[in-house]
Coordinates of C-alpha atoms in Angstrom, one line a residue:
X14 CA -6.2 -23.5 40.4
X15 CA -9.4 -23.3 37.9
X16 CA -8.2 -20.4 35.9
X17 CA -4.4 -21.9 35.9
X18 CA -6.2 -25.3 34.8
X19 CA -8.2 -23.3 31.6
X20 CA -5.4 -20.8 30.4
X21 CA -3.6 -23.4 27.9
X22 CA -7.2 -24.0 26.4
X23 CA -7.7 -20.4 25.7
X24 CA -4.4 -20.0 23.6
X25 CA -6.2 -22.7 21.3
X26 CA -6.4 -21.5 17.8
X27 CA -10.6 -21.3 17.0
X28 CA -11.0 -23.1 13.5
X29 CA -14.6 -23.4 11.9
X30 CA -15.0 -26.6 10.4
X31 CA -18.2 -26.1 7.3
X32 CA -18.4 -29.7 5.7
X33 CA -20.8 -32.3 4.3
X34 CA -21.4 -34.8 5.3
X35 CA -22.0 -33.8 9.1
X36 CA -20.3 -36.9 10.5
X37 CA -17.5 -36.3 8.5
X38 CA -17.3 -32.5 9.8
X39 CA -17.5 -33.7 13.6
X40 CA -14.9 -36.1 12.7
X41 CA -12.8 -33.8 11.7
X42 CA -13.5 -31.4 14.2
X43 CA -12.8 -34.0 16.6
X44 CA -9.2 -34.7 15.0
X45 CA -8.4 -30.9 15.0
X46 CA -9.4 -31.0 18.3
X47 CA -6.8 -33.2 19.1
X48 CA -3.9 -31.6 18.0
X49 CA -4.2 -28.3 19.8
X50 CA -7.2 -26.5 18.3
X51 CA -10.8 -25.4 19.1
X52 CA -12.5 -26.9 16.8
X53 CA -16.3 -26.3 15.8
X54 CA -17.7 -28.5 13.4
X55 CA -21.4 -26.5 11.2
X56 CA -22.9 -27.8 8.3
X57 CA -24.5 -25.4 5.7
X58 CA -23.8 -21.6 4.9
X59 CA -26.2 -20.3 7.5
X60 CA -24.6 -22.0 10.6
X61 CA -21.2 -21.0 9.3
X62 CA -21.4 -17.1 9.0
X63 CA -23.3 -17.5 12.7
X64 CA -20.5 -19.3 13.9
X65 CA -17.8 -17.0 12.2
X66 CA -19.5 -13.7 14.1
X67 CA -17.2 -14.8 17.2
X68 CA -13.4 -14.5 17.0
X69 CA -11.7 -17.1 14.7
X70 CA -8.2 -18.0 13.6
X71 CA -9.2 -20.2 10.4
X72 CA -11.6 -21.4 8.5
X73 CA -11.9 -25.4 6.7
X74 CA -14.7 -25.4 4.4
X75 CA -16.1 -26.8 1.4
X76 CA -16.0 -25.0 -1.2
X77 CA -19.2 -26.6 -2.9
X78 CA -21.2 -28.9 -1.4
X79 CA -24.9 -29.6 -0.5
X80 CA -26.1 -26.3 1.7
X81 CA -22.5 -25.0 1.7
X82 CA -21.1 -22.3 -0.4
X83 CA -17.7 -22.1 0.2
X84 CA -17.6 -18.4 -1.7
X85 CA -20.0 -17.0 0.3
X86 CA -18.6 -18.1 3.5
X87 CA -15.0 -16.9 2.6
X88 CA -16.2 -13.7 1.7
X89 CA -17.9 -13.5 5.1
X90 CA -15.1 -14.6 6.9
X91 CA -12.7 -12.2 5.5
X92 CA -15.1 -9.5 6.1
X93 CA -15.1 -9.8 9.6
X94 CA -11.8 -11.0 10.7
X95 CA -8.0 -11.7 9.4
X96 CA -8.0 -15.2 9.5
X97 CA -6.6 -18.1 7.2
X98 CA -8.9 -20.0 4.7
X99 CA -8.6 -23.7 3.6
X100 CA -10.5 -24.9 1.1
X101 CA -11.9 -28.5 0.4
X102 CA -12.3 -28.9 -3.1
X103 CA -15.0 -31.8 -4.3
X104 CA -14.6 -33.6 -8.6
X105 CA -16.1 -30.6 -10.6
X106 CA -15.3 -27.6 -8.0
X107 CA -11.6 -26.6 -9.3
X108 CA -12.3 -23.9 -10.8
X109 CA -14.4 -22.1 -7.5
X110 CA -11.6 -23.6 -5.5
X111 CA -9.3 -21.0 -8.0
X112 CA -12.0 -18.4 -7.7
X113 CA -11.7 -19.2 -3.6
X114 CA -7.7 -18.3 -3.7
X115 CA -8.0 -15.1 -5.9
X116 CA -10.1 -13.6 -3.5
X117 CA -7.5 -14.4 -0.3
X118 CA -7.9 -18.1 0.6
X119 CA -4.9 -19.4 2.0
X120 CA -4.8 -23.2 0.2
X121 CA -7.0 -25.5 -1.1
X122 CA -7.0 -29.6 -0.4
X123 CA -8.1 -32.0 -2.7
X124 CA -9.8 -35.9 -1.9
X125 CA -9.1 -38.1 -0.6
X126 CA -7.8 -35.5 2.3
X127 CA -4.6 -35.6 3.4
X128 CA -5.0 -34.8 6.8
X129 CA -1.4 -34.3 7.6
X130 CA -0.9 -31.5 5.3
X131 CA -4.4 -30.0 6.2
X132 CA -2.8 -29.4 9.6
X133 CA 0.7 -28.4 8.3
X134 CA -1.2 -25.6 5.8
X135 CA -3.5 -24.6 9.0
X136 CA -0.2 -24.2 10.9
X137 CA 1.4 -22.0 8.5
X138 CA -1.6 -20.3 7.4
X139 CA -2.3 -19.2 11.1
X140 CA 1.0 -18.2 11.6
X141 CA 0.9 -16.3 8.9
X142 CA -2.4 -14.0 9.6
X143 CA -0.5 -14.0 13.8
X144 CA 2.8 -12.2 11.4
X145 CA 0.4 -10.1 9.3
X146 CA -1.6 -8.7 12.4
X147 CA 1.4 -8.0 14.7
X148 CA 3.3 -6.1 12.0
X149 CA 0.0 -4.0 11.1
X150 CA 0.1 -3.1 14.8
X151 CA 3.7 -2.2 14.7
X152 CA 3.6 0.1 11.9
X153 CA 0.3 1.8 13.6
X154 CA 3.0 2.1 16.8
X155 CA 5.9 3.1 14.7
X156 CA 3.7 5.6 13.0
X157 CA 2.9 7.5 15.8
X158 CA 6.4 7.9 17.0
X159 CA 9.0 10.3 15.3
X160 CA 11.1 9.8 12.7
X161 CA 11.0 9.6 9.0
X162 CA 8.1 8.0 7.5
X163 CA 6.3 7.9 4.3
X164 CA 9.7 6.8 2.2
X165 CA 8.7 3.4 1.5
X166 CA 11.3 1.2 0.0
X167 CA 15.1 -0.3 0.9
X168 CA 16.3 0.7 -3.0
X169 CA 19.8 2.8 -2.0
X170 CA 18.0 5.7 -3.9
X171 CA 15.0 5.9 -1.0
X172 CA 17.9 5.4 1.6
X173 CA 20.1 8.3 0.3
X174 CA 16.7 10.7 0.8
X175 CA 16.4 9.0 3.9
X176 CA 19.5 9.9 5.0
X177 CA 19.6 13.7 4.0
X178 CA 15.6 14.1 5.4
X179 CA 17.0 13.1 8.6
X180 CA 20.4 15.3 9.1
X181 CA 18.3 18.5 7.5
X182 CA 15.2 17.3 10.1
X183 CA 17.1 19.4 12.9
X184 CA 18.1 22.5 11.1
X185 CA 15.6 25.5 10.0
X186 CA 17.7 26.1 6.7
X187 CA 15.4 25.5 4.0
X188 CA 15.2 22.6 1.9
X189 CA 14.8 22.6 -2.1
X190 CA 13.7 19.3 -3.8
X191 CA 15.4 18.3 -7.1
X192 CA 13.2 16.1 -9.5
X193 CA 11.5 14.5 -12.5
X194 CA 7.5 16.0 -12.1
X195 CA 5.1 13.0 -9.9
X196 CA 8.3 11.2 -7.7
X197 CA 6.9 11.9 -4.4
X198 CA 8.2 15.5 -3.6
X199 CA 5.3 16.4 -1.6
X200 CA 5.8 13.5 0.5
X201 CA 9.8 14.0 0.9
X202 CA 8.5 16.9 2.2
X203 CA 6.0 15.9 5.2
X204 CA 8.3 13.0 5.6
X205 CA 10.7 16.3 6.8
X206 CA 8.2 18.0 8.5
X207 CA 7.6 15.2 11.0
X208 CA 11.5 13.8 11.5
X209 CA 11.4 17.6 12.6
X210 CA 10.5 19.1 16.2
X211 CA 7.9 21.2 14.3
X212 CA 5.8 17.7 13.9
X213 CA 3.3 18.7 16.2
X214 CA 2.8 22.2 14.2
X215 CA 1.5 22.8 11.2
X216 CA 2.5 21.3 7.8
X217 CA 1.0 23.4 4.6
X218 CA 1.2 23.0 0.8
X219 CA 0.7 25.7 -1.3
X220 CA 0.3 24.9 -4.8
X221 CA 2.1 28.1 -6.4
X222 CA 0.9 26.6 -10.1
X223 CA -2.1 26.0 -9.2
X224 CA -3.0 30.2 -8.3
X225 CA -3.5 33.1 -10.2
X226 CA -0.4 35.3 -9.3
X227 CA -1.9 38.5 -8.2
X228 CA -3.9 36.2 -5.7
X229 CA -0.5 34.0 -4.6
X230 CA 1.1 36.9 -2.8
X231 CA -1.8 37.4 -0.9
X232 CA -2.4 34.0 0.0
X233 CA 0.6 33.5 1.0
X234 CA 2.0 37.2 2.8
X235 CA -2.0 37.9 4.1
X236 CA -3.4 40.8 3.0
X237 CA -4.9 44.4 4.8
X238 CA -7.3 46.9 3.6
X239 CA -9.4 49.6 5.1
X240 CA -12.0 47.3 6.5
X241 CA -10.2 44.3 7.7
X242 CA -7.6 41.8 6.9
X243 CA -6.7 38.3 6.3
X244 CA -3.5 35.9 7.8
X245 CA -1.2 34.3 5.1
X246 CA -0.1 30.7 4.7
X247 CA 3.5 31.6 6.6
X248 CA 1.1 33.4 9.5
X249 CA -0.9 30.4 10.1
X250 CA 1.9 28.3 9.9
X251 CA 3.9 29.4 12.6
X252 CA 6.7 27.0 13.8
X253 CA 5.3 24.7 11.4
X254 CA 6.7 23.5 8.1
X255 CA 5.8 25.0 4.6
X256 CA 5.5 23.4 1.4
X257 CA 5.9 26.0 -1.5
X258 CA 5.4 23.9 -4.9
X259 CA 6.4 25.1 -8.1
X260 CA 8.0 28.3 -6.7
X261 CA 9.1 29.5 -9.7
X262 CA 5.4 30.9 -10.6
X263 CA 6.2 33.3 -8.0
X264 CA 5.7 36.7 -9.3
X265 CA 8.7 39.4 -8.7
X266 CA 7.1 41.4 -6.0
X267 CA 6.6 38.1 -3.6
X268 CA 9.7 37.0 -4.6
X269 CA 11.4 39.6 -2.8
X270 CA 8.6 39.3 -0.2
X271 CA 10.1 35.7 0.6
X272 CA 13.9 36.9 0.4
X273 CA 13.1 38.9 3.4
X274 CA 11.2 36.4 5.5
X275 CA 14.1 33.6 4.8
X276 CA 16.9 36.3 5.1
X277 CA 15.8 38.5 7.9
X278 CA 14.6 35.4 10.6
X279 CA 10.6 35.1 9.4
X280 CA 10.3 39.1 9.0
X281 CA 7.8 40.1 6.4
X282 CA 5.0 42.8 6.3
X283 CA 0.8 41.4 4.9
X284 CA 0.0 43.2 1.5
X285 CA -1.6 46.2 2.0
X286 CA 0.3 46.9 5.3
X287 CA 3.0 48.5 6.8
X288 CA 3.3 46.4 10.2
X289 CA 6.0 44.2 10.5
X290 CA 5.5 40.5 11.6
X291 CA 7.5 37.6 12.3
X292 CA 6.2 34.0 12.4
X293 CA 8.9 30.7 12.6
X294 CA 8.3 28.4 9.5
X295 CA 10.4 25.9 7.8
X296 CA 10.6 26.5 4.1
X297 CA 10.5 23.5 1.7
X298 CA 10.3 24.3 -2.4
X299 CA 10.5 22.8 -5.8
X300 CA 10.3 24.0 -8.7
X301 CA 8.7 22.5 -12.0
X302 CA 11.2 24.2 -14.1
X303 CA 14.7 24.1 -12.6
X304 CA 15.5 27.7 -10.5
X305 CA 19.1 27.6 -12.3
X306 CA 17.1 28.1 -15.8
X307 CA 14.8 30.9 -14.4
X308 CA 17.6 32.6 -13.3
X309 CA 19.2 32.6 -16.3
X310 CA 16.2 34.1 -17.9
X311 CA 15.7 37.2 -15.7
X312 CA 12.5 35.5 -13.9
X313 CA 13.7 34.3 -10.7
X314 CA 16.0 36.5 -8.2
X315 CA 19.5 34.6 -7.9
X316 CA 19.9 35.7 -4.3
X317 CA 16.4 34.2 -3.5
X318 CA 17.2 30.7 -5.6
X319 CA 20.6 30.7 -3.3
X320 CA 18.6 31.4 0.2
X321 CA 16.1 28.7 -1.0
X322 CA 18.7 25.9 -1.9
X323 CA 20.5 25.6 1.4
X324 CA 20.0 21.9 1.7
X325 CA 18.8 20.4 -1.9
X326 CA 18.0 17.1 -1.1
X327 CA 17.0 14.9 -5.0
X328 CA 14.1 12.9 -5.0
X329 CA 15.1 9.9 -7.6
X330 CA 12.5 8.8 -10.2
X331 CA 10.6 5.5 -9.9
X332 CA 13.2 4.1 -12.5
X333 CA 16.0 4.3 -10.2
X334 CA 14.1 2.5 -7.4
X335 CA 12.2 -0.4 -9.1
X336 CA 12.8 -2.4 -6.3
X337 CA 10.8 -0.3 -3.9
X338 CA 8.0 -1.8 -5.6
X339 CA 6.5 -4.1 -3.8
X340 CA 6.5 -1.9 -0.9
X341 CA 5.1 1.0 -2.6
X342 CA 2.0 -1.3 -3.8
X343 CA 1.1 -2.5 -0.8
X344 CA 0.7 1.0 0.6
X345 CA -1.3 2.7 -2.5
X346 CA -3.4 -0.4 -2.7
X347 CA -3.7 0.2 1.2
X348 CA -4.9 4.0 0.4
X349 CA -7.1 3.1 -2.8
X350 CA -9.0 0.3 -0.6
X351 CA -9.3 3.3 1.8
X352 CA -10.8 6.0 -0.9
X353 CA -12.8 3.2 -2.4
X354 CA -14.2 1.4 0.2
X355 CA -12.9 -2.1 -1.0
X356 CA -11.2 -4.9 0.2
X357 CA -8.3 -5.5 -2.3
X358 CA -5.6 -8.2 -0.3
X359 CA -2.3 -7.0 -2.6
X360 CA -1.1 -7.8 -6.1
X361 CA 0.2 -11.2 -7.8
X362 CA 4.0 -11.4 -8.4
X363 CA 3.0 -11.3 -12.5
X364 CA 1.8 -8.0 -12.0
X365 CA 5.2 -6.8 -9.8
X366 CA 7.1 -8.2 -12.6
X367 CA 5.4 -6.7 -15.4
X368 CA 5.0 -3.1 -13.5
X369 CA 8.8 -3.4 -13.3
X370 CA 9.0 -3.7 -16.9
X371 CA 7.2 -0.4 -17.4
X372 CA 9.4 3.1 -17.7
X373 CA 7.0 5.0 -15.4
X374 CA 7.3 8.5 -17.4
X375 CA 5.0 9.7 -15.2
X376 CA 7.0 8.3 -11.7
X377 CA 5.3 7.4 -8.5
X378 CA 2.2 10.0 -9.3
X379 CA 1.5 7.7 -12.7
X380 CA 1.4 4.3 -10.4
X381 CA -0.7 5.8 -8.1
X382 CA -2.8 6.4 -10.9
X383 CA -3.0 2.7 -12.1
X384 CA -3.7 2.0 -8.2
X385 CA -6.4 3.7 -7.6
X386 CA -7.6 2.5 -11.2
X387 CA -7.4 -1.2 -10.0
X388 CA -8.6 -1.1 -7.0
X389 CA -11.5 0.9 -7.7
X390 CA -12.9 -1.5 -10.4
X391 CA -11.3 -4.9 -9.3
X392 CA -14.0 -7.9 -8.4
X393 CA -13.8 -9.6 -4.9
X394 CA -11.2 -9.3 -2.5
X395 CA -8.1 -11.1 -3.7
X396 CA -5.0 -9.9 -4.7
X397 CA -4.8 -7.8 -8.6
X398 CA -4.1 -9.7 -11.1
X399 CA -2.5 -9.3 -14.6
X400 CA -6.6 -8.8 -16.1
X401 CA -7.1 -6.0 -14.0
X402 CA -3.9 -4.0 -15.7
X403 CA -4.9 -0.7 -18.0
X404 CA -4.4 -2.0 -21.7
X405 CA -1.1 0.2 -21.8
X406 CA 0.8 -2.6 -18.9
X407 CA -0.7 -6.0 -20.3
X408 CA 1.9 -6.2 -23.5
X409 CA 1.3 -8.1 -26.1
X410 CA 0.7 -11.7 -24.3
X411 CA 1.3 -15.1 -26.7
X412 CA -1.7 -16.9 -27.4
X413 CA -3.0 -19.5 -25.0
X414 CA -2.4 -22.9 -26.0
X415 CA -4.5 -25.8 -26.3
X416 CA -5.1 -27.9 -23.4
X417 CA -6.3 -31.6 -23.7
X418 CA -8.1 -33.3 -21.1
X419 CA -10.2 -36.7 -20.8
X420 CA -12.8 -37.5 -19.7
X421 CA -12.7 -39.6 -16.5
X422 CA -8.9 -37.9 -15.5
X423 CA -8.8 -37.4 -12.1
X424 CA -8.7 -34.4 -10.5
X425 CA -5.4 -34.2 -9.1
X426 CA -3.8 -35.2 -12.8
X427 CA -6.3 -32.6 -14.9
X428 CA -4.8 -30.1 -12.1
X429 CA -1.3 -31.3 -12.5
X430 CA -1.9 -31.0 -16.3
X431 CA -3.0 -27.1 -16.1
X432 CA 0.3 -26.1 -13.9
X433 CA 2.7 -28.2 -16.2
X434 CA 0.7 -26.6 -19.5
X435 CA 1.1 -23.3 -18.0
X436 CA 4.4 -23.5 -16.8
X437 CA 5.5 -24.1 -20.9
X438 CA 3.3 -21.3 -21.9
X439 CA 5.2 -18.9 -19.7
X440 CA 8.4 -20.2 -20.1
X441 CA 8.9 -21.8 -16.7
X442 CA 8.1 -18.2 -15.4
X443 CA 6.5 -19.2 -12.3
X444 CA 5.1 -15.5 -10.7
X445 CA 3.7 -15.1 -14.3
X446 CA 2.0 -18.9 -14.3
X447 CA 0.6 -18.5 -10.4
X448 CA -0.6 -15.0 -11.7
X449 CA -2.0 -16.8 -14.7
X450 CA -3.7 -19.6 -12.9
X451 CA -5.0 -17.2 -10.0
X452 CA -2.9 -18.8 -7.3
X453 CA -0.4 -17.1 -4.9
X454 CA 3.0 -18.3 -5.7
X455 CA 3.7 -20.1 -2.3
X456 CA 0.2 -22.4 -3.5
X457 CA 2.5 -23.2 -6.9
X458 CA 5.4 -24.0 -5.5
X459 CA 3.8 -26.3 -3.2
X460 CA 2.5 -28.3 -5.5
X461 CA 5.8 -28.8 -7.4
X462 CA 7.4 -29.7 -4.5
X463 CA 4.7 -32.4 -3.8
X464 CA 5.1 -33.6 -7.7
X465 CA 8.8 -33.6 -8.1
X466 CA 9.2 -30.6 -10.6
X467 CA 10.3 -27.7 -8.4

């Protein structure tokens, strides 16, 4: 009966309450308490990163106040767990309060607090981080299951490739991707390998460009002299998947060297040997300069460019899938926090917009670039803002107009002021004014709602 009696206060969401003074921290505590949560009222910086070391679903904390440095906690709490951030924002602290929401606070509160919508933003900001955290751990499951993965996007381009990677996963014909140089080829290419029942096998990707030719054959047939000899790529590969790129540097000799292994059911002989061997690889190409034109020009065998082209499956250009945006940004942000060792939350909607603006010459392999550029020199944690853009993406921006405040306006109305000034700046473009201000655009559109001007 005592464990049945305890299990509903277990489920109770654990919220840090960091406020001055400490009667008005209890207080509040005490309220939160009272409408479903654990609530644990501290009162300077210290006591607040001790109390954050145990599990916690959100934070309330002033952003600036005696003892209390609301940056310092967030940063903290953020570092060790995903949980939501409310700030309580003091005359004079707007603009650490901004600071506080660039670097992945979920809402800031202004006084005299409104307690009702403190709990409504806790309930929302919790639910959010619970949403967040259970569809991390279904991608981690889905991951590990077959199928095709690594096509990010719902743009009818990425579903066409979709489709075709998953009717060619359960042939052995080879495959021959179509393209624009930097749209994701080499990943069309593992995405194949593990729809495929060859998955648990071997996937290689051998650069063709990128070796001197007398060398390729080698490296990719094996090799044999008097003393001793070497495996190739399609040997140590077998009943895995190979990735040829930029076949067309193949010289004439391993040309015909491959026309035998795809023709004659993996048959092929190392150089430098007479032995024949047989190993069971999936062949996957492409081709800088299209096969057709080689072919054309005596330098690529037309039987071979046939045998290689059995399924050609074209991988569209980031033009044509502008849509797939969004996804693909979370995931290169998701790698370049990876090589980088940072803690980057996302991007604002005024850098999607203006990234969708750009005619990405250089595809999926030029925004990777800009990623990893980003990430790797962005400040804090929060999302990537419009600053953080190479000079190439800003655009010309119109000068900033002048804003008038008084002295003695409140803060609520020199806040008001700010959104209303930036809104005419932008042209009532409001991912480009939250971007502007540093707030996410849920924040914004809060507060229009609450003024009337939505």
């Amino acid at each position: 009966m005592r464990a049945a009696r305890h299990r509903p206060e277990q489920l109770r969401p654990r919220v840090v309450v960091v406020t001055q003074p400490p009667g008005a921290g209890r207080a509040l505590a005490a309220w939160l308490g009272g409408q479903g949560f654990d609530a644990l009222a501290v009162h300077d910086t210290e006591a607040a990163i001790k109390a954050l070391a145990q599990p916690t679903a959100a934070l309330v904390c002033d952003v600036s106040a005696a003892g209390i440095d609301g940056l310092v906690v967030l940063e903290e709490g953020l570092l060790r767990a995903r949980l939501c951030a409310l700030l309580l924002v003091r005359d004079g602290s707007l603009a650490r309060a901004l600071q506080a929401l660039e670097r992945g606070a979920w809402d800031y509160f202004t006084e005299p607090l409104d307690r009702d919508r403190l709990l409504a933003g806790l309930r929302q900001g919790i639910e959010h981080q619970r949403l967040a955290q259970r569809t991390a751990e279904l991608e981690q499951r889905l991951d590990r299951q077959p199928g095709v993965r690594g096509l990010a996007g719902s743009s009818r381009a990425i579903q066409r490739v979709r489709e075709v990677v998953r009717r060619a996963a359960g042939v052995r014909a080879a495959v021959m991707l179509e393209g624009e140089p930097g749209t994701g080829k080499s990943t069309v290419a593992r995405a194949l390998h593990h729809a495929s029942a060859r998955r648990e096998r071997r996937f290689e990707h051998l650069r063709c460009g990128h070796t001197v030719r007398e060398i390729l054959e080698a490296e990719l047939f094996g090799w044999v002299d008097r003393f001793r000899g070497e495996p190739g790529v399609l040997e140590r590969t077998n009943g895995g998947t190979v990735f040829l790129e930029d076949v067309g540097q193949l010289s004439r000799s391993a040309q015909l060297r491959l026309l035998r292994f795809v023709t004659m059911g993996g048959s092929f002989e190392r150089v430098g040997d007479s032995e024949e061997r047989r190993s069971d690889v999936r062949i996957v190409t492409d081709s800088e300069i299209p096969l057709e034109e080689l072919v054309a020009r005596g330098e690529f065998h037309p039987e071979l460019h046939a045998a290689l082209s059995v399924i050609p499956i074209h991988v569209p250009p980031l033009r044509e899938r502008l849509e797939d945006l969004p996804v693909l940004m979370e995931e290169l942000v998701r790698a370049a926090n990876a090589e980088h060792k940072r803690r980057v939350s996302g991007v604002t909607a005024g850098v999607l917009d203006r990234l969708a603006q750009y005619p990405w010459p250089g595809n999926v392999r030029e925004l990777r670039g800009v990623v990893d550029r980003m990430v790797a020199t962005a400040r804090g944690r929060g999302p990537l803002d419009l600053d953080s853009l190479p000079n190439p993406l800003r655009g010309g921006a119109a000068p900033a107009a002048r804003l008038e405040m008084s002295v003695g306006m409140t803060l609520a109305a020199a806040e008001r002021r700010l959104v209303e000034a930036t809104l005419t700046h932008t042209q009532g473009d409001k991912p480009r004014a939250a971007a502007m201000l540093g707030i996410g655009l849920r924040t914004l559109y809060r507060r229009l709602d609450e003024w009337g001007l939505r």
